[in-house]
């Protein structure tokens, strides 16, 4: 399926006569300006991305050392992206406390509903410990702390593109305030 998608996105003619899809040869127009990014959570998905020269998206559930190891196992290639939690407050203590108070409310039901694709049962996760872990490895804190964390992640992993999950407070107005602060207090210092 990925190879069919890549061919279509490249503007090559594609057709299918398989178990799930059957269609005559067609050309996708206009061709897509962007290439897929593979969400990599296993050795197999890293290998799949590397074999096709596709960039990886590395999840927020792994720390910088794990991201760096994944990038190294990929081999040569650029354009990888890392997901992270991003939350700015007046102090790091305040930012962590805010997420500890609010994230479990919406994160716990989401984690409980996760079904692995392989059908294996997922061991239960202590949501509060997971929030603490996320707050400890991501740009969650004062503006200075966020700048330091993002800079360190880029240096350790070689990944220069971070996408931030900014909705940790689970409330629209607080999310907008967080985005405003990230844009005003953190991002200008990362150029």
Short mmCIF file of C-alpha atoms in Angstrom, two decimals:
data_model
loop_
_atom_site.label_atom_id
_atom_site.label_comp_id
_atom_site.label_asym_id
_atom_site.label_seq_id
_atom_site.Cartn_x
_atom_site.Cartn_y
_atom_site.Cartn_z
CA UNK A 1 0.00 0.00 0.00
CA UNK A 2 2.80 2.44 0.84
CA UNK A 3 4.57 1.78 -2.45
CA UNK A 4 1.32 2.34 -4.36
CA UNK A 5 0.78 5.60 -2.49
CA UNK A 6 4.34 6.75 -3.19
CA UNK A 7 3.99 5.99 -6.89
CA UNK A 8 0.72 7.92 -7.04
CA UNK A 9 2.17 10.88 -5.15
CA UNK A 10 5.14 10.97 -7.53
CA UNK A 11 2.76 11.28 -10.48
CA UNK A 12 3.58 7.80 -11.79
CA UNK A 13 0.75 5.78 -13.32
CA UNK A 14 -0.67 3.31 -10.79
CA UNK A 15 -3.06 0.38 -10.87
CA UNK A 16 -4.07 -2.35 -8.49
CA UNK A 17 -5.30 -5.91 -8.83
CA UNK A 18 -4.96 -7.26 -5.33
CA UNK A 19 -7.00 -8.74 -2.54
CA UNK A 20 -8.29 -5.39 -1.28
CA UNK A 21 -8.00 -2.96 -4.21
CA UNK A 22 -8.67 -3.30 -7.93
CA UNK A 23 -8.57 -0.40 -10.36
CA UNK A 24 -7.29 0.35 -13.85
CA UNK A 25 -4.14 2.33 -14.47
CA UNK A 26 -4.56 5.99 -13.59
CA UNK A 27 -2.30 8.96 -13.01
CA UNK A 28 -2.86 11.18 -9.97
CA UNK A 29 -3.08 14.84 -10.89
CA UNK A 30 -1.97 17.21 -9.73
CA UNK A 31 1.04 15.52 -8.20
CA UNK A 32 1.48 16.00 -4.48
CA UNK A 33 4.02 18.62 -3.33
CA UNK A 34 4.82 16.72 -0.12
CA UNK A 35 6.06 13.21 0.61
CA UNK A 36 4.69 10.99 3.35
CA UNK A 37 6.35 10.86 6.75
CA UNK A 38 6.39 7.46 8.44
CA UNK A 39 5.43 7.32 12.12
CA UNK A 40 8.15 5.01 13.44
CA UNK A 41 7.62 3.06 16.63
CA UNK A 42 9.42 -0.18 15.77
CA UNK A 43 12.52 -1.47 14.00
CA UNK A 44 10.27 -2.61 11.14
CA UNK A 45 8.79 0.85 10.59
CA UNK A 46 12.25 2.45 10.73
CA UNK A 47 13.47 -0.03 8.12
CA UNK A 48 10.37 0.62 5.95
CA UNK A 49 11.02 4.37 6.03
CA UNK A 50 14.77 4.02 5.40
CA UNK A 51 14.32 1.64 2.45
CA UNK A 52 12.08 4.19 0.75
CA UNK A 53 14.04 7.28 1.77
CA UNK A 54 11.08 8.66 3.70
CA UNK A 55 11.53 10.83 6.78
CA UNK A 56 10.45 9.52 10.16
CA UNK A 57 8.07 10.96 12.72
CA UNK A 58 9.30 9.98 16.18
CA UNK A 59 6.74 10.01 18.96
CA UNK A 60 6.65 11.92 22.19
CA UNK A 61 6.79 8.66 24.16
CA UNK A 62 10.57 8.33 23.66
CA UNK A 63 13.36 10.47 25.07
CA UNK A 64 16.22 12.15 23.21
CA UNK A 65 18.59 9.18 23.60
CA UNK A 66 16.02 6.82 22.08
CA UNK A 67 15.32 9.28 19.26
CA UNK A 68 19.06 9.59 18.55
CA UNK A 69 19.41 5.80 18.45
CA UNK A 70 16.48 5.54 16.04
CA UNK A 71 17.96 8.21 13.77
CA UNK A 72 21.30 6.37 13.84
CA UNK A 73 19.65 3.05 12.94
CA UNK A 74 17.89 4.72 10.00
CA UNK A 75 21.23 5.62 8.42
CA UNK A 76 21.65 8.58 6.13
CA UNK A 77 18.67 10.78 5.63
CA UNK A 78 17.19 14.03 6.74
CA UNK A 79 13.85 15.65 7.33
CA UNK A 80 12.93 13.63 10.39
CA UNK A 81 10.37 15.10 12.76
CA UNK A 82 9.98 14.64 16.51
CA UNK A 83 6.73 15.08 18.39
CA UNK A 84 6.86 16.70 21.82
CA UNK A 85 4.65 18.21 24.47
CA UNK A 86 5.10 21.98 24.59
CA UNK A 87 3.82 24.06 27.50
CA UNK A 88 5.07 27.45 28.73
CA UNK A 89 4.36 28.98 32.13
CA UNK A 90 6.02 31.58 34.32
CA UNK A 91 8.15 28.85 35.90
CA UNK A 92 8.99 25.24 35.15
CA UNK A 93 7.41 24.20 38.44
CA UNK A 94 4.15 25.91 37.44
CA UNK A 95 4.13 24.39 33.93
CA UNK A 96 4.65 20.87 35.27
CA UNK A 97 2.01 21.35 37.97
CA UNK A 98 -0.52 22.59 35.40
CA UNK A 99 -0.02 19.58 33.15
CA UNK A 100 0.00 17.16 36.10
CA UNK A 101 -3.37 18.58 37.15
CA UNK A 102 -5.04 18.64 33.72
CA UNK A 103 -3.54 16.07 31.36
CA UNK A 104 -4.69 12.92 33.17
CA UNK A 105 -8.32 14.01 32.78
CA UNK A 106 -8.23 13.54 29.00
CA UNK A 107 -5.11 11.38 28.57
CA UNK A 108 -6.30 8.48 30.73
CA UNK A 109 -9.40 7.67 28.63
CA UNK A 110 -7.32 7.97 25.46
CA UNK A 111 -4.66 5.57 26.70
CA UNK A 112 -7.32 3.16 28.00
CA UNK A 113 -8.90 3.04 24.55
CA UNK A 114 -5.66 2.33 22.69
CA UNK A 115 -5.72 -1.03 20.90
CA UNK A 116 -2.40 -2.26 19.50
CA UNK A 117 -2.59 -3.28 15.86
CA UNK A 118 -1.08 -6.69 16.66
CA UNK A 119 -4.01 -7.46 18.97
CA UNK A 120 -1.80 -8.09 21.99
CA UNK A 121 -3.14 -6.71 25.25
CA UNK A 122 -1.51 -3.46 26.26
CA UNK A 123 -0.21 -3.35 29.80
CA UNK A 124 -1.94 -0.65 31.85
CA UNK A 125 0.01 2.58 32.19
CA UNK A 126 0.21 4.77 35.27
CA UNK A 127 -1.08 7.98 33.70
CA UNK A 128 0.38 10.29 36.36
CA UNK A 129 3.83 8.76 35.93
CA UNK A 130 3.48 9.08 32.16
CA UNK A 131 2.61 12.78 32.46
CA UNK A 132 5.63 13.24 34.74
CA UNK A 133 7.81 11.46 32.17
CA UNK A 134 6.50 13.65 29.33
CA UNK A 135 6.96 16.84 31.35
CA UNK A 136 10.50 15.77 32.21
CA UNK A 137 11.72 15.17 28.66
CA UNK A 138 9.87 17.84 26.68
CA UNK A 139 9.75 21.64 26.54
CA UNK A 140 7.46 22.03 29.54
CA UNK A 141 8.46 24.93 31.74
CA UNK A 142 9.57 28.52 31.71
CA UNK A 143 10.46 30.05 28.35
CA UNK A 144 14.16 29.62 29.19
CA UNK A 145 13.63 25.95 30.03
CA UNK A 146 11.67 25.38 26.81
CA UNK A 147 14.43 26.97 24.70
CA UNK A 148 17.08 24.86 26.45
CA UNK A 149 15.07 21.65 26.01
CA UNK A 150 14.34 22.22 22.32
CA UNK A 151 17.97 23.15 21.66
CA UNK A 152 19.21 20.04 23.49
CA UNK A 153 16.80 17.79 21.59
CA UNK A 154 18.05 19.15 18.26
CA UNK A 155 21.69 18.75 19.29
CA UNK A 156 21.32 15.22 20.70
CA UNK A 157 19.06 13.78 18.00
CA UNK A 158 20.06 15.74 14.92
CA UNK A 159 16.36 16.43 14.37
CA UNK A 160 15.66 20.06 13.57
CA UNK A 161 11.89 19.86 13.14
CA UNK A 162 9.73 19.52 16.25
CA UNK A 163 5.95 19.43 16.25
CA UNK A 164 4.49 20.40 19.59
CA UNK A 165 1.34 19.06 21.19
CA UNK A 166 0.23 22.31 22.79
CA UNK A 167 -3.22 21.29 24.05
CA UNK A 168 -2.04 19.76 27.31
CA UNK A 169 -4.39 21.85 29.43
CA UNK A 170 -7.38 20.51 27.51
CA UNK A 171 -9.05 23.91 27.29
CA UNK A 172 -9.35 26.17 24.23
CA UNK A 173 -8.42 29.48 25.88
CA UNK A 174 -5.41 27.96 27.67
CA UNK A 175 -4.24 26.35 24.43
CA UNK A 176 -4.38 29.69 22.62
CA UNK A 177 -2.43 31.33 25.45
CA UNK A 178 0.18 28.57 25.29
CA UNK A 179 0.55 29.01 21.52
CA UNK A 180 0.87 32.78 21.99
CA UNK A 181 3.59 32.36 24.61
CA UNK A 182 5.49 29.78 22.57
CA UNK A 183 5.38 32.13 19.59
CA UNK A 184 6.40 35.22 21.55
CA UNK A 185 8.80 33.87 24.19
CA UNK A 186 10.33 30.66 22.81
CA UNK A 187 10.37 30.42 19.02
CA UNK A 188 12.14 33.76 18.32
CA UNK A 189 15.07 32.50 20.41
CA UNK A 190 15.52 29.33 18.36
CA UNK A 191 16.60 30.85 15.04
#
